[in-house]
């Protein structure tokens, strides 16, 4: 092999190594994220205002990168990985259509929609639709929400 080809191969290999390290640094930076700053918005998230305090809402508590997001419960609120859900979660332990929170005359009811890993209210697995009230904690995958 000539020296020119060998030099080009060395430079190409060096460029690939740098590209690899840059991608690792980007992945680490995005997984750690900024410590403070604005919260990312999810589809359907509404700001907590005076008019939403009277209506029931679901607030994400965990994971911390989505903590504080508020979802008002109008008639019903579907939770899952699918983009068609009102609350879309990027979690491998969440089914595409995982759970539903519905408003009834007697209050809020939560139903599991046949999810693989289950829906939990106050650490109890939901097998049939059950009523929930303010302060109840709803867990879907690794996401913990509170009814307010």
mmCIF file with all atom_site columns, C-alpha atoms in Angstrom:
data_model
loop_
_atom_site.group_PDB
_atom_site.id
_atom_site.type_symbol
_atom_site.label_atom_id
_atom_site.label_alt_id
_atom_site.label_comp_id
_atom_site.label_asym_id
_atom_site.label_entity_id
_atom_site.label_seq_id
_atom_site.pdbx_PDB_ins_code
_atom_site.Cartn_x
_atom_site.Cartn_y
_atom_site.Cartn_z
_atom_site.occupancy
_atom_site.B_iso_or_equiv
_atom_site.pdbx_formal_charge
_atom_site.auth_seq_id
_atom_site.auth_comp_id
_atom_site.auth_asym_id
_atom_site.auth_atom_id
_atom_site.pdbx_PDB_model_num
ATOM 1   C CA . UNK A 1 1   ? 0.000   0.000  0.000  1.00 0.00 ? 1   UNK A CA 1
ATOM 2   C CA . UNK A 1 2   ? 1.157   3.481  -0.713 1.00 0.00 ? 2   UNK A CA 1
ATOM 3   C CA . UNK A 1 3   ? 1.758   6.003  2.051  1.00 0.00 ? 3   UNK A CA 1
ATOM 4   C CA . UNK A 1 4   ? -1.085  8.251  0.804  1.00 0.00 ? 4   UNK A CA 1
ATOM 5   C CA . UNK A 1 5   ? -3.707  5.458  1.099  1.00 0.00 ? 5   UNK A CA 1
ATOM 6   C CA . UNK A 1 6   ? -2.392  4.464  4.496  1.00 0.00 ? 6   UNK A CA 1
ATOM 7   C CA . UNK A 1 7   ? -2.574  8.072  5.715  1.00 0.00 ? 7   UNK A CA 1
ATOM 8   C CA . UNK A 1 8   ? -6.159  8.401  4.421  1.00 0.00 ? 8   UNK A CA 1
ATOM 9   C CA . UNK A 1 9   ? -7.151  5.200  6.220  1.00 0.00 ? 9   UNK A CA 1
ATOM 10  C CA . UNK A 1 10  ? -5.584  6.462  9.468  1.00 0.00 ? 10  UNK A CA 1
ATOM 11  C CA . UNK A 1 11  ? -7.402  9.809  9.187  1.00 0.00 ? 11  UNK A CA 1
ATOM 12  C CA . UNK A 1 12  ? -10.691 8.060  8.418  1.00 0.00 ? 12  UNK A CA 1
ATOM 13  C CA . UNK A 1 13  ? -10.285 5.800  11.436 1.00 0.00 ? 13  UNK A CA 1
ATOM 14  C CA . UNK A 1 14  ? -9.431  8.789  13.632 1.00 0.00 ? 14  UNK A CA 1
ATOM 15  C CA . UNK A 1 15  ? -12.548 10.626 12.393 1.00 0.00 ? 15  UNK A CA 1
ATOM 16  C CA . UNK A 1 16  ? -14.721 7.593  13.232 1.00 0.00 ? 16  UNK A CA 1
ATOM 17  C CA . UNK A 1 17  ? -13.251 7.389  16.730 1.00 0.00 ? 17  UNK A CA 1
ATOM 18  C CA . UNK A 1 18  ? -13.952 11.104 17.326 1.00 0.00 ? 18  UNK A CA 1
ATOM 19  C CA . UNK A 1 19  ? -17.481 10.736 15.971 1.00 0.00 ? 19  UNK A CA 1
ATOM 20  C CA . UNK A 1 20  ? -18.053 7.802  18.339 1.00 0.00 ? 20  UNK A CA 1
ATOM 21  C CA . UNK A 1 21  ? -16.863 9.773  21.380 1.00 0.00 ? 21  UNK A CA 1
ATOM 22  C CA . UNK A 1 22  ? -18.958 12.808 20.434 1.00 0.00 ? 22  UNK A CA 1
ATOM 23  C CA . UNK A 1 23  ? -22.085 10.628 20.163 1.00 0.00 ? 23  UNK A CA 1
ATOM 24  C CA . UNK A 1 24  ? -21.382 9.086  23.582 1.00 0.00 ? 24  UNK A CA 1
ATOM 25  C CA . UNK A 1 25  ? -20.952 12.551 25.113 1.00 0.00 ? 25  UNK A CA 1
ATOM 26  C CA . UNK A 1 26  ? -24.251 13.698 23.542 1.00 0.00 ? 26  UNK A CA 1
ATOM 27  C CA . UNK A 1 27  ? -26.085 10.644 24.863 1.00 0.00 ? 27  UNK A CA 1
ATOM 28  C CA . UNK A 1 28  ? -24.745 11.194 28.365 1.00 0.00 ? 28  UNK A CA 1
ATOM 29  C CA . UNK A 1 29  ? -25.582 14.894 28.247 1.00 0.00 ? 29  UNK A CA 1
ATOM 30  C CA . UNK A 1 30  ? -29.187 14.277 27.138 1.00 0.00 ? 30  UNK A CA 1
ATOM 31  C CA . UNK A 1 31  ? -29.747 11.527 29.708 1.00 0.00 ? 31  UNK A CA 1
ATOM 32  C CA . UNK A 1 32  ? -28.435 13.708 32.558 1.00 0.00 ? 32  UNK A CA 1
ATOM 33  C CA . UNK A 1 33  ? -30.039 16.851 31.196 1.00 0.00 ? 33  UNK A CA 1
ATOM 34  C CA . UNK A 1 34  ? -29.927 20.293 32.710 1.00 0.00 ? 34  UNK A CA 1
ATOM 35  C CA . UNK A 1 35  ? -30.451 20.473 36.465 1.00 0.00 ? 35  UNK A CA 1
ATOM 36  C CA . UNK A 1 36  ? -32.675 23.542 36.333 1.00 0.00 ? 36  UNK A CA 1
ATOM 37  C CA . UNK A 1 37  ? -34.638 25.189 33.595 1.00 0.00 ? 37  UNK A CA 1
ATOM 38  C CA . UNK A 1 38  ? -37.941 24.941 31.818 1.00 0.00 ? 38  UNK A CA 1
ATOM 39  C CA . UNK A 1 39  ? -39.774 21.636 31.909 1.00 0.00 ? 39  UNK A CA 1
ATOM 40  C CA . UNK A 1 40  ? -40.350 19.856 28.580 1.00 0.00 ? 40  UNK A CA 1
ATOM 41  C CA . UNK A 1 41  ? -43.893 20.025 27.295 1.00 0.00 ? 41  UNK A CA 1
ATOM 42  C CA . UNK A 1 42  ? -45.885 16.897 26.538 1.00 0.00 ? 42  UNK A CA 1
ATOM 43  C CA . UNK A 1 43  ? -48.886 16.856 24.203 1.00 0.00 ? 43  UNK A CA 1
ATOM 44  C CA . UNK A 1 44  ? -52.014 17.812 26.110 1.00 0.00 ? 44  UNK A CA 1
ATOM 45  C CA . UNK A 1 45  ? -50.183 19.448 29.011 1.00 0.00 ? 45  UNK A CA 1
ATOM 46  C CA . UNK A 1 46  ? -51.936 22.480 30.421 1.00 0.00 ? 46  UNK A CA 1
ATOM 47  C CA . UNK A 1 47  ? -50.628 25.043 32.835 1.00 0.00 ? 47  UNK A CA 1
ATOM 48  C CA . UNK A 1 48  ? -52.037 25.044 36.335 1.00 0.00 ? 48  UNK A CA 1
ATOM 49  C CA . UNK A 1 49  ? -54.343 28.050 36.396 1.00 0.00 ? 49  UNK A CA 1
ATOM 50  C CA . UNK A 1 50  ? -57.188 29.257 38.568 1.00 0.00 ? 50  UNK A CA 1
ATOM 51  C CA . UNK A 1 51  ? -59.828 27.670 36.307 1.00 0.00 ? 51  UNK A CA 1
ATOM 52  C CA . UNK A 1 52  ? -58.125 24.232 36.373 1.00 0.00 ? 52  UNK A CA 1
ATOM 53  C CA . UNK A 1 53  ? -58.041 24.084 40.169 1.00 0.00 ? 53  UNK A CA 1
ATOM 54  C CA . UNK A 1 54  ? -61.804 23.445 40.283 1.00 0.00 ? 54  UNK A CA 1
ATOM 55  C CA . UNK A 1 55  ? -61.665 20.718 37.658 1.00 0.00 ? 55  UNK A CA 1
ATOM 56  C CA . UNK A 1 56  ? -59.889 17.455 38.457 1.00 0.00 ? 56  UNK A CA 1
ATOM 57  C CA . UNK A 1 57  ? -56.454 17.051 36.965 1.00 0.00 ? 57  UNK A CA 1
ATOM 58  C CA . UNK A 1 58  ? -53.615 14.546 36.914 1.00 0.00 ? 58  UNK A CA 1
ATOM 59  C CA . UNK A 1 59  ? -50.127 15.839 37.787 1.00 0.00 ? 59  UNK A CA 1
ATOM 60  C CA . UNK A 1 60  ? -46.958 13.911 36.966 1.00 0.00 ? 60  UNK A CA 1
ATOM 61  C CA . UNK A 1 61  ? -44.702 13.449 40.008 1.00 0.00 ? 61  UNK A CA 1
ATOM 62  C CA . UNK A 1 62  ? -42.120 11.024 38.575 1.00 0.00 ? 62  UNK A CA 1
ATOM 63  C CA . UNK A 1 63  ? -39.930 10.825 36.515 1.00 0.00 ? 63  UNK A CA 1
ATOM 64  C CA . UNK A 1 64  ? -38.416 14.156 37.500 1.00 0.00 ? 64  UNK A CA 1
ATOM 65  C CA . UNK A 1 65  ? -37.901 15.352 33.922 1.00 0.00 ? 65  UNK A CA 1
ATOM 66  C CA . UNK A 1 66  ? -41.713 15.486 33.519 1.00 0.00 ? 66  UNK A CA 1
ATOM 67  C CA . UNK A 1 67  ? -42.614 16.393 37.104 1.00 0.00 ? 67  UNK A CA 1
ATOM 68  C CA . UNK A 1 68  ? -45.160 19.159 37.433 1.00 0.00 ? 68  UNK A CA 1
ATOM 69  C CA . UNK A 1 69  ? -46.937 18.614 34.116 1.00 0.00 ? 69  UNK A CA 1
ATOM 70  C CA . UNK A 1 70  ? -50.690 18.928 34.605 1.00 0.00 ? 70  UNK A CA 1
ATOM 71  C CA . UNK A 1 71  ? -53.352 17.197 32.496 1.00 0.00 ? 71  UNK A CA 1
ATOM 72  C CA . UNK A 1 72  ? -56.954 18.319 33.014 1.00 0.00 ? 72  UNK A CA 1
ATOM 73  C CA . UNK A 1 73  ? -59.593 15.589 33.038 1.00 0.00 ? 73  UNK A CA 1
ATOM 74  C CA . UNK A 1 74  ? -62.441 16.875 30.866 1.00 0.00 ? 74  UNK A CA 1
ATOM 75  C CA . UNK A 1 75  ? -64.515 13.749 30.073 1.00 0.00 ? 75  UNK A CA 1
ATOM 76  C CA . UNK A 1 76  ? -61.744 11.174 30.003 1.00 0.00 ? 76  UNK A CA 1
ATOM 77  C CA . UNK A 1 77  ? -57.979 11.030 29.881 1.00 0.00 ? 77  UNK A CA 1
ATOM 78  C CA . UNK A 1 78  ? -56.220 8.148  28.122 1.00 0.00 ? 78  UNK A CA 1
ATOM 79  C CA . UNK A 1 79  ? -52.678 7.252  29.114 1.00 0.00 ? 79  UNK A CA 1
ATOM 80  C CA . UNK A 1 80  ? -50.230 5.214  27.030 1.00 0.00 ? 80  UNK A CA 1
ATOM 81  C CA . UNK A 1 81  ? -47.369 5.181  24.541 1.00 0.00 ? 81  UNK A CA 1
ATOM 82  C CA . UNK A 1 82  ? -49.558 5.822  21.511 1.00 0.00 ? 82  UNK A CA 1
ATOM 83  C CA . UNK A 1 83  ? -49.631 9.315  20.036 1.00 0.00 ? 83  UNK A CA 1
ATOM 84  C CA . UNK A 1 84  ? -53.427 9.090  20.056 1.00 0.00 ? 84  UNK A CA 1
ATOM 85  C CA . UNK A 1 85  ? -53.459 9.082  23.885 1.00 0.00 ? 85  UNK A CA 1
ATOM 86  C CA . UNK A 1 86  ? -54.079 12.284 25.836 1.00 0.00 ? 86  UNK A CA 1
ATOM 87  C CA . UNK A 1 87  ? -50.985 11.580 27.953 1.00 0.00 ? 87  UNK A CA 1
ATOM 88  C CA . UNK A 1 88  ? -48.240 10.064 25.791 1.00 0.00 ? 88  UNK A CA 1
ATOM 89  C CA . UNK A 1 89  ? -45.451 8.427  27.800 1.00 0.00 ? 89  UNK A CA 1
ATOM 90  C CA . UNK A 1 90  ? -42.143 7.248  26.368 1.00 0.00 ? 90  UNK A CA 1
ATOM 91  C CA . UNK A 1 91  ? -41.735 4.227  28.640 1.00 0.00 ? 91  UNK A CA 1
ATOM 92  C CA . UNK A 1 92  ? -41.166 0.613  27.568 1.00 0.00 ? 92  UNK A CA 1
ATOM 93  C CA . UNK A 1 93  ? -43.241 -0.612 30.529 1.00 0.00 ? 93  UNK A CA 1
ATOM 94  C CA . UNK A 1 94  ? -46.313 1.296  29.303 1.00 0.00 ? 94  UNK A CA 1
ATOM 95  C CA . UNK A 1 95  ? -48.707 -0.274 26.786 1.00 0.00 ? 95  UNK A CA 1
ATOM 96  C CA . UNK A 1 96  ? -49.844 1.685  23.736 1.00 0.00 ? 96  UNK A CA 1
ATOM 97  C CA . UNK A 1 97  ? -53.259 2.240  25.395 1.00 0.00 ? 97  UNK A CA 1
ATOM 98  C CA . UNK A 1 98  ? -52.544 1.566  29.056 1.00 0.00 ? 98  UNK A CA 1
ATOM 99  C CA . UNK A 1 99  ? -55.145 3.243  31.285 1.00 0.00 ? 99  UNK A CA 1
ATOM 100 C CA . UNK A 1 100 ? -58.125 5.594  31.277 1.00 0.00 ? 100 UNK A CA 1
ATOM 101 C CA . UNK A 1 101 ? -59.235 8.160  33.847 1.00 0.00 ? 101 UNK A CA 1
ATOM 102 C CA . UNK A 1 102 ? -62.877 9.056  33.266 1.00 0.00 ? 102 UNK A CA 1
ATOM 103 C CA . UNK A 1 103 ? -65.200 11.595 34.856 1.00 0.00 ? 103 UNK A CA 1
ATOM 104 C CA . UNK A 1 104 ? -68.513 10.238 36.077 1.00 0.00 ? 104 UNK A CA 1
ATOM 105 C CA . UNK A 1 105 ? -71.354 11.784 38.059 1.00 0.00 ? 105 UNK A CA 1
ATOM 106 C CA . UNK A 1 106 ? -69.909 10.270 41.229 1.00 0.00 ? 106 UNK A CA 1
ATOM 107 C CA . UNK A 1 107 ? -66.296 11.381 40.561 1.00 0.00 ? 107 UNK A CA 1
ATOM 108 C CA . UNK A 1 108 ? -63.252 9.997  38.758 1.00 0.00 ? 108 UNK A CA 1
ATOM 109 C CA . UNK A 1 109 ? -62.849 6.339  37.787 1.00 0.00 ? 109 UNK A CA 1
ATOM 110 C CA . UNK A 1 110 ? -59.628 4.703  36.632 1.00 0.00 ? 110 UNK A CA 1
ATOM 111 C CA . UNK A 1 111 ? -59.586 1.649  34.358 1.00 0.00 ? 111 UNK A CA 1
ATOM 112 C CA . UNK A 1 112 ? -56.767 -0.526 33.136 1.00 0.00 ? 112 UNK A CA 1
ATOM 113 C CA . UNK A 1 113 ? -57.085 -1.055 29.374 1.00 0.00 ? 113 UNK A CA 1
ATOM 114 C CA . UNK A 1 114 ? -55.595 -4.560 29.334 1.00 0.00 ? 114 UNK A CA 1
ATOM 115 C CA . UNK A 1 115 ? -52.018 -3.452 29.878 1.00 0.00 ? 115 UNK A CA 1
ATOM 116 C CA . UNK A 1 116 ? -49.236 -5.982 30.267 1.00 0.00 ? 116 UNK A CA 1
ATOM 117 C CA . UNK A 1 117 ? -47.618 -4.472 33.367 1.00 0.00 ? 117 UNK A CA 1
ATOM 118 C CA . UNK A 1 118 ? -50.739 -3.211 35.101 1.00 0.00 ? 118 UNK A CA 1
ATOM 119 C CA . UNK A 1 119 ? -52.055 0.049  36.454 1.00 0.00 ? 119 UNK A CA 1
ATOM 120 C CA . UNK A 1 120 ? -51.736 0.836  40.155 1.00 0.00 ? 120 UNK A CA 1
ATOM 121 C CA . UNK A 1 121 ? -53.687 3.201  42.401 1.00 0.00 ? 121 UNK A CA 1
ATOM 122 C CA . UNK A 1 122 ? -52.063 3.811  45.778 1.00 0.00 ? 122 UNK A CA 1
ATOM 123 C CA . UNK A 1 123 ? -49.881 0.711  45.171 1.00 0.00 ? 123 UNK A CA 1
ATOM 124 C CA . UNK A 1 124 ? -52.919 -1.553 44.559 1.00 0.00 ? 124 UNK A CA 1
ATOM 125 C CA . UNK A 1 125 ? -53.282 -3.153 41.129 1.00 0.00 ? 125 UNK A CA 1
ATOM 126 C CA . UNK A 1 126 ? -56.383 -2.068 39.214 1.00 0.00 ? 126 UNK A CA 1
ATOM 127 C CA . UNK A 1 127 ? -58.320 -5.097 37.929 1.00 0.00 ? 127 UNK A CA 1
ATOM 128 C CA . UNK A 1 128 ? -61.747 -3.453 37.540 1.00 0.00 ? 128 UNK A CA 1
ATOM 129 C CA . UNK A 1 129 ? -62.678 0.215  37.198 1.00 0.00 ? 129 UNK A CA 1
ATOM 130 C CA . UNK A 1 130 ? -62.277 1.840  40.607 1.00 0.00 ? 130 UNK A CA 1
ATOM 131 C CA . UNK A 1 131 ? -63.069 5.318  41.935 1.00 0.00 ? 131 UNK A CA 1
ATOM 132 C CA . UNK A 1 132 ? -60.188 7.646  42.703 1.00 0.00 ? 132 UNK A CA 1
ATOM 133 C CA . UNK A 1 133 ? -60.144 10.975 44.465 1.00 0.00 ? 133 UNK A CA 1
ATOM 134 C CA . UNK A 1 134 ? -57.893 13.920 45.030 1.00 0.00 ? 134 UNK A CA 1
ATOM 135 C CA . UNK A 1 135 ? -54.569 12.848 46.469 1.00 0.00 ? 135 UNK A CA 1
ATOM 136 C CA . UNK A 1 136 ? -54.700 9.347  44.962 1.00 0.00 ? 136 UNK A CA 1
ATOM 137 C CA . UNK A 1 137 ? -51.501 8.227  43.292 1.00 0.00 ? 137 UNK A CA 1
ATOM 138 C CA . UNK A 1 138 ? -51.722 6.544  39.908 1.00 0.00 ? 138 UNK A CA 1
ATOM 139 C CA . UNK A 1 139 ? -48.748 4.551  38.586 1.00 0.00 ? 139 UNK A CA 1
ATOM 140 C CA . UNK A 1 140 ? -48.380 3.562  34.952 1.00 0.00 ? 140 UNK A CA 1
ATOM 141 C CA . UNK A 1 141 ? -45.023 1.961  34.176 1.00 0.00 ? 141 UNK A CA 1
ATOM 142 C CA . UNK A 1 142 ? -42.390 4.108  35.879 1.00 0.00 ? 142 UNK A CA 1
ATOM 143 C CA . UNK A 1 143 ? -44.575 7.229  35.783 1.00 0.00 ? 143 UNK A CA 1
ATOM 144 C CA . UNK A 1 144 ? -46.269 8.261  39.025 1.00 0.00 ? 144 UNK A CA 1
ATOM 145 C CA . UNK A 1 145 ? -49.128 10.755 38.884 1.00 0.00 ? 145 UNK A CA 1
ATOM 146 C CA . UNK A 1 146 ? -51.329 12.351 41.509 1.00 0.00 ? 146 UNK A CA 1
ATOM 147 C CA . UNK A 1 147 ? -54.993 13.322 41.179 1.00 0.00 ? 147 UNK A CA 1
ATOM 148 C CA . UNK A 1 148 ? -55.684 16.923 42.159 1.00 0.00 ? 148 UNK A CA 1
#
